[in-house]
Coordinates of C-alpha atoms and ligand atoms in Angstrom, one line a residue:
A189 CA 135.4 65.4 236.7
K190 CA 137.4 62.2 237.0
S191 CA 134.5 60.0 236.1
N192 CA 133.6 62.4 233.4
G193 CA 137.0 62.1 231.9
R194 CA 136.9 58.4 232.1
G195 CA 133.5 58.4 230.5
S196 CA 134.5 60.4 227.6
Y197 CA 137.6 58.4 227.2
A198 CA 135.5 55.2 227.0
F199 CA 133.3 56.9 224.6
Y200 CA 136.1 57.9 222.2
E201 CA 137.7 54.5 222.5
R202 CA 134.4 52.8 221.6
A203 CA 133.8 55.2 218.7
M204 CA 137.3 54.6 217.4
L205 CA 136.9 50.8 217.6
E206 CA 133.6 51.1 215.8
A207 CA 135.1 53.2 213.1
A208 CA 137.9 50.7 212.6
E209 CA 135.4 47.8 212.5
D210 CA 133.3 49.8 210.0
H211 CA 136.3 50.4 207.9
R212 CA 137.3 46.8 207.9
L213 CA 133.8 45.6 206.9
L214 CA 133.5 48.1 204.1
E215 CA 136.9 47.1 202.8
N216 CA 135.7 43.6 202.4
D217 CA 132.5 44.8 200.8
V218 CA 134.5 46.9 198.3
R219 CA 136.1 43.6 197.1
H220 CA 132.6 42.1 196.7
A221 CA 131.3 45.2 194.9
L222 CA 133.9 44.7 192.2
K223 CA 132.6 41.3 191.4
N224 CA 128.9 42.1 191.8
K225 CA 128.9 45.3 189.6
D226 CA 127.5 47.2 192.5
M227 CA 129.6 50.2 191.4
K228 CA 128.5 52.3 188.5
L229 CA 129.2 55.7 186.9
A230 CA 126.6 58.5 187.0
Y231 CA 127.1 61.5 184.7
Q232 CA 126.3 65.1 185.5
P233 CA 125.8 67.6 182.7
I234 CA 128.0 70.7 182.3
V235 CA 126.5 73.5 180.2
D236 CA 127.7 76.6 178.4
G237 CA 127.2 79.7 180.6
E238 CA 125.8 81.7 177.7
T239 CA 123.9 79.3 175.5
G240 CA 123.0 76.6 178.0
E241 CA 124.0 73.9 175.6
L242 CA 125.6 70.7 176.8
V243 CA 129.4 71.1 176.7
G244 CA 130.5 68.0 178.8
R245 CA 129.6 65.5 181.5
E246 CA 131.4 64.6 184.7
A247 CA 131.6 60.9 185.6
L248 CA 130.8 60.3 189.3
L249 CA 131.3 56.9 191.0
R250 CA 128.3 55.4 192.7
W251 CA 128.2 52.4 195.0
H252 CA 124.9 50.7 195.9
H253 CA 125.7 48.5 198.8
P254 CA 123.5 45.4 199.1
T255 CA 122.5 46.1 202.7
R256 CA 123.6 49.6 203.5
G257 CA 122.2 51.2 200.4
D258 CA 123.9 54.0 198.6
I259 CA 127.3 55.1 200.1
A260 CA 128.7 58.5 199.1
P261 CA 132.1 58.6 197.3
D262 CA 133.5 61.0 199.9
R263 CA 133.1 58.1 202.3
F264 CA 134.2 55.1 200.3
I265 CA 137.0 56.5 198.2
P266 CA 139.3 57.0 201.2
I267 CA 138.6 53.3 202.1
I268 CA 139.4 52.2 198.5
E269 CA 142.6 54.2 198.7
D270 CA 143.6 52.6 202.1
A271 CA 142.8 49.2 200.8
G272 CA 145.2 49.7 197.9
L273 CA 142.3 49.2 195.5
I274 CA 142.3 52.7 194.0
H275 CA 144.4 51.6 191.0
Q276 CA 142.0 48.8 190.1
I277 CA 138.8 50.9 190.5
G278 CA 140.4 54.0 189.1
D279 CA 141.4 52.1 186.0
W280 CA 137.9 50.7 185.6
V281 CA 136.4 54.2 185.9
I282 CA 138.6 55.5 183.1
R283 CA 137.9 52.6 180.8
E284 CA 134.2 52.6 181.5
A285 CA 133.9 56.4 181.0
C286 CA 135.7 56.3 177.7
E287 CA 133.6 53.4 176.4
E288 CA 130.4 55.1 177.5
A289 CA 131.3 58.6 176.2
Q290 CA 132.2 57.0 172.8
R291 CA 128.5 55.8 172.6
W292 CA 126.9 59.2 173.4
D293 CA 125.1 61.1 170.7
E294 CA 126.7 64.3 171.8
K295 CA 130.4 64.4 171.1
V296 CA 131.2 66.3 174.3
P297 CA 134.1 65.6 176.7
V298 CA 133.8 63.2 179.6
A299 CA 135.5 64.3 182.9
V300 CA 136.9 61.7 185.2
N301 CA 138.1 62.3 188.7
I302 CA 141.6 61.1 189.6
S303 CA 143.0 60.7 193.1
A304 CA 146.4 61.8 194.1
A305 CA 147.4 58.2 194.6
Q306 CA 146.6 57.4 191.0
L307 CA 148.9 60.1 189.7
T308 CA 152.1 58.7 191.2
G309 CA 153.2 55.4 189.7
A310 CA 153.6 54.8 186.0
G311 CA 150.3 52.9 185.5
L312 CA 148.0 55.8 184.8
A313 CA 149.3 56.9 181.4
K314 CA 149.2 53.3 180.2
T315 CA 145.6 52.9 181.4
V316 CA 144.6 56.1 179.5
V317 CA 146.4 55.1 176.3
N318 CA 144.7 51.7 176.5
A319 CA 141.2 53.1 177.3
L320 CA 141.5 55.5 174.4
A321 CA 142.6 52.9 172.0
V322 CA 140.0 50.3 173.0
S323 CA 137.1 52.8 173.0
G324 CA 138.2 54.8 170.0
L325 CA 137.5 58.0 172.0
H326 CA 139.5 61.0 170.8
P327 CA 142.0 62.1 173.5
N328 CA 140.5 65.7 173.5
R329 CA 137.3 64.2 174.7
L330 CA 138.8 62.9 177.9
E331 CA 139.3 65.3 180.8
L332 CA 141.1 64.3 184.0
E333 CA 140.1 66.2 187.1
V334 CA 142.7 66.5 189.9
T335 CA 142.5 68.6 193.1
E336 CA 145.3 70.7 194.5
S337 CA 145.9 68.0 197.1
V338 CA 147.9 66.2 194.4
F339 CA 150.7 68.8 194.8
L340 CA 150.8 68.6 198.6
G341 CA 153.4 65.8 198.8
D342 CA 155.6 67.8 196.5
D343 CA 156.4 64.6 194.7
P344 CA 158.2 65.3 191.4
E345 CA 156.4 62.3 189.9
T346 CA 153.1 64.2 190.1
L347 CA 154.3 66.9 187.7
S348 CA 155.9 64.5 185.3
S349 CA 152.7 62.4 185.4
I350 CA 150.6 65.4 184.5
E351 CA 152.9 66.3 181.7
R352 CA 152.9 62.8 180.4
L353 CA 149.1 62.7 180.3
R354 CA 148.9 66.1 178.6
G355 CA 151.3 64.7 176.0
L356 CA 148.7 62.1 175.2
G357 CA 146.3 64.9 174.2
V358 CA 143.9 64.6 177.1
R359 CA 142.8 67.7 179.0
M360 CA 143.9 68.2 182.6
V361 CA 141.4 70.0 184.9
L362 CA 142.1 71.6 188.3
D363 CA 139.1 70.7 190.5
D364 CA 137.7 72.5 193.6
F365 CA 139.7 75.6 192.9
G366 CA 139.7 78.1 195.8
K367 CA 139.0 75.4 198.4
G368 CA 141.6 74.5 200.9
Y369 CA 145.2 75.1 200.1
S370 CA 144.6 77.1 197.0
S371 CA 147.5 78.8 195.5
F372 CA 147.8 80.4 192.1
G373 CA 151.3 78.9 192.1
Y374 CA 149.9 75.5 191.1
L375 CA 148.7 77.0 187.8
G376 CA 152.3 77.9 186.9
R377 CA 153.6 74.4 187.8
A378 CA 151.4 72.3 185.5
H379 CA 149.4 73.1 182.4
F380 CA 145.7 72.9 183.0
S381 CA 143.0 73.3 180.3
K382 CA 140.3 74.1 182.8
I383 CA 139.7 75.3 186.4
K384 CA 136.6 74.3 188.3
I385 CA 135.6 77.1 190.7
D386 CA 134.5 75.5 194.0
K387 CA 130.9 75.7 195.0
S388 CA 131.6 77.7 198.1
F389 CA 132.4 80.7 195.9
V390 CA 129.2 80.2 193.9
R391 CA 127.2 80.2 197.1
G392 CA 129.1 83.1 198.6
A393 CA 129.0 85.3 195.5
A394 CA 125.2 84.8 195.0
G395 CA 124.7 85.4 198.8
G396 CA 126.3 88.9 198.4
D397 CA 129.7 88.1 199.8
Q398 CA 131.9 90.7 198.1
Q399 CA 135.1 88.9 199.0
C400 CA 133.8 85.8 197.1
V401 CA 132.9 88.0 194.1
A402 CA 136.4 89.5 194.2
I403 CA 138.1 86.1 194.3
V404 CA 136.0 84.7 191.4
N405 CA 136.9 87.8 189.4
A406 CA 140.6 87.3 190.2
I407 CA 140.4 83.6 189.2
L408 CA 138.6 84.5 185.9
A409 CA 141.2 87.2 185.1
L410 CA 144.0 84.8 185.7
A411 CA 142.3 82.0 183.7
D412 CA 141.7 84.4 180.9
G413 CA 145.3 85.5 180.9
L414 CA 146.5 81.9 180.8
G415 CA 144.0 80.8 178.2
I416 CA 142.3 78.4 180.7
E417 CA 138.6 77.5 180.6
T418 CA 136.4 77.8 183.7
T419 CA 133.5 76.0 185.1
A420 CA 131.4 77.0 188.2
E421 CA 130.5 74.0 190.3
G422 CA 127.5 73.3 192.5
V423 CA 125.1 75.8 190.8
E424 CA 121.7 75.2 192.5
T425 CA 119.7 78.3 191.9
E426 CA 119.0 80.8 189.0
A427 CA 120.5 83.6 191.1
Q428 CA 123.8 81.6 191.4
A429 CA 123.7 80.9 187.6
D430 CA 123.1 84.5 186.9
I431 CA 125.9 85.9 188.9
M432 CA 128.4 83.3 187.5
R433 CA 127.3 84.2 184.0
D434 CA 127.5 87.9 184.7
L435 CA 131.1 87.5 186.1
G436 CA 131.9 85.6 182.9
V437 CA 132.4 82.0 183.9
G438 CA 132.6 79.8 180.8
S439 CA 130.4 76.9 181.9
L440 CA 128.1 75.8 184.7
Q441 CA 127.5 72.6 186.6
G442 CA 125.1 71.8 189.3
F443 CA 121.7 70.5 190.3
L444 CA 120.0 73.4 188.5
F445 CA 121.1 71.9 185.2
G446 CA 120.9 68.2 186.1
Q447 CA 121.6 65.6 188.8
P448 CA 124.2 62.9 188.2
T449 CA 122.3 60.1 186.4
F450 CA 123.0 56.7 185.0
L451 CA 123.1 56.7 181.2
G452 CA 123.5 53.0 180.4
E453 CA 124.6 49.6 181.5
N454 CA 128.1 48.9 182.7
V455 CA 130.1 48.4 179.5
V456 CA 133.4 47.2 181.1
N457 CA 133.5 44.6 183.8
I458 CA 135.2 45.7 186.9
G459 CA 138.2 43.5 187.8
D460 CA 138.9 42.7 184.1
Ligands
C2E291 P1 133.7 66.5 192.9 O1 134.7 66.0 191.9 O2 133.9 67.9 193.3 O3 132.3 66.3 192.3 C1 131.2 67.2 192.4 C2 130.3 66.8 193.6 O4 129.3 67.8 193.8 C3 129.6 65.5 193.3 O5 129.4 64.8 194.6 C4 128.2 66.0 192.8 O6 127.2 65.0 193.0 C5 128.1 67.2 193.7 N1 127.2 68.2 193.1 C6 126.9 68.4 191.8 N2 126.0 69.4 191.7 C7 125.8 69.9 192.9 C8 125.0 71.0 193.4 O7 124.3 71.7 192.7 N3 125.0 71.2 194.8 C9 125.7 70.3 195.6 N4 125.7 70.6 196.9 N5 126.5 69.3 195.2 C10 126.5 69.1 193.8 P2 129.6 63.2 194.7 O8 129.1 62.5 193.5 O9 129.1 62.8 196.0 O10 131.2 63.1 194.7 C11 132.0 63.6 195.8 C12 133.4 63.6 195.4 O11 133.9 62.2 195.3 C13 133.8 64.2 194.1 O12 133.8 65.6 194.2 C14 135.1 63.6 193.8 O13 136.1 64.2 194.5 C15 135.0 62.2 194.4 N6 134.7 61.2 193.3 C16 133.5 60.9 192.7 N7 133.7 60.0 191.8 C17 135.0 59.7 191.8 C18 135.9 58.7 191.0 O14 135.4 58.0 190.1 N8 137.2 58.7 191.3 C19 137.7 59.5 192.3 N9 139.0 59.4 192.5 N10 137.0 60.4 193.0 C20 135.6 60.5 192.8
CA292 CA1 135.4 66.6 190.0
CA293 CA1 134.7 69.7 192.3
CA294 CA1 127.5 52.4 182.9

């Protein structure tokens, strides 16, 4: 047992050292990626639940690493945050998305993901004002998606930041609703234009899980009462689309309707 314990200790120690080394390497690479335009935005369609017409697109950050290949945002965004680069990259994402959306034929909104770290600090509203002015995009075509995690620190700056952004005429969206720390209370604390129902409920409801159906129904009733739009995320099958439609979800997003794809060349240089 003793050697076993020592063995697993050595194993964890090595794994931790490797993770730290990995993290440090990637952090350097992030700095290079900014210069080399190795990061781009892909856009995934969001369609009307009833008519199937395009009602928006979500911008999703993509990083093609020169040697490691594509790295998923769930992996590199925490590294960007730790490296203190989220403001620089986050600002670029907003400017790029506004510029690109303004060139689309379809005058639908573009949804941009915002990290909790971007919401605190005064810079975000300034970036948004600037991106709208430079691109000429109407504020109601910009949606800013935040998750409930932004409320966890209970930072008063978060709420005032959301209200300041809303005051600019952009739409605030509560992402991944139902996942994690969900509380309907968040909906009373800030004014959201839309709730995105987490894909776990889409999967569960289509799989016959009656608790998931009940929760989606409750979310929809609440959204309806508050005048908030709804999108179901991660719709992969016709059965999932059908049940979300039948329950009355406003719009649908997922691989069934389209993968995130590149629509053009980078318009804005990262690091500008
Ligand atoms: P998210 O905001 O919830 O974005 C939706 C994720 O679901 C995307 O993953 C998308 O590719 C994926 N997805 C779309 N349809 C389906 C489907 O039918 N089935 C399944 N299984 N997945 C689907 P992605 O692109 O890997 O992004 C992961 C997360 O990274 C995003 O989750 C978002 O939280 C974050 N992220 C992406 N881009 C940015 C960004 O520019 N800034 C910030 N702060 N976060 C970002
Ligand atoms: Ca999102
Ligand atoms: Ca989501
Ligand atoms: Ca581009």
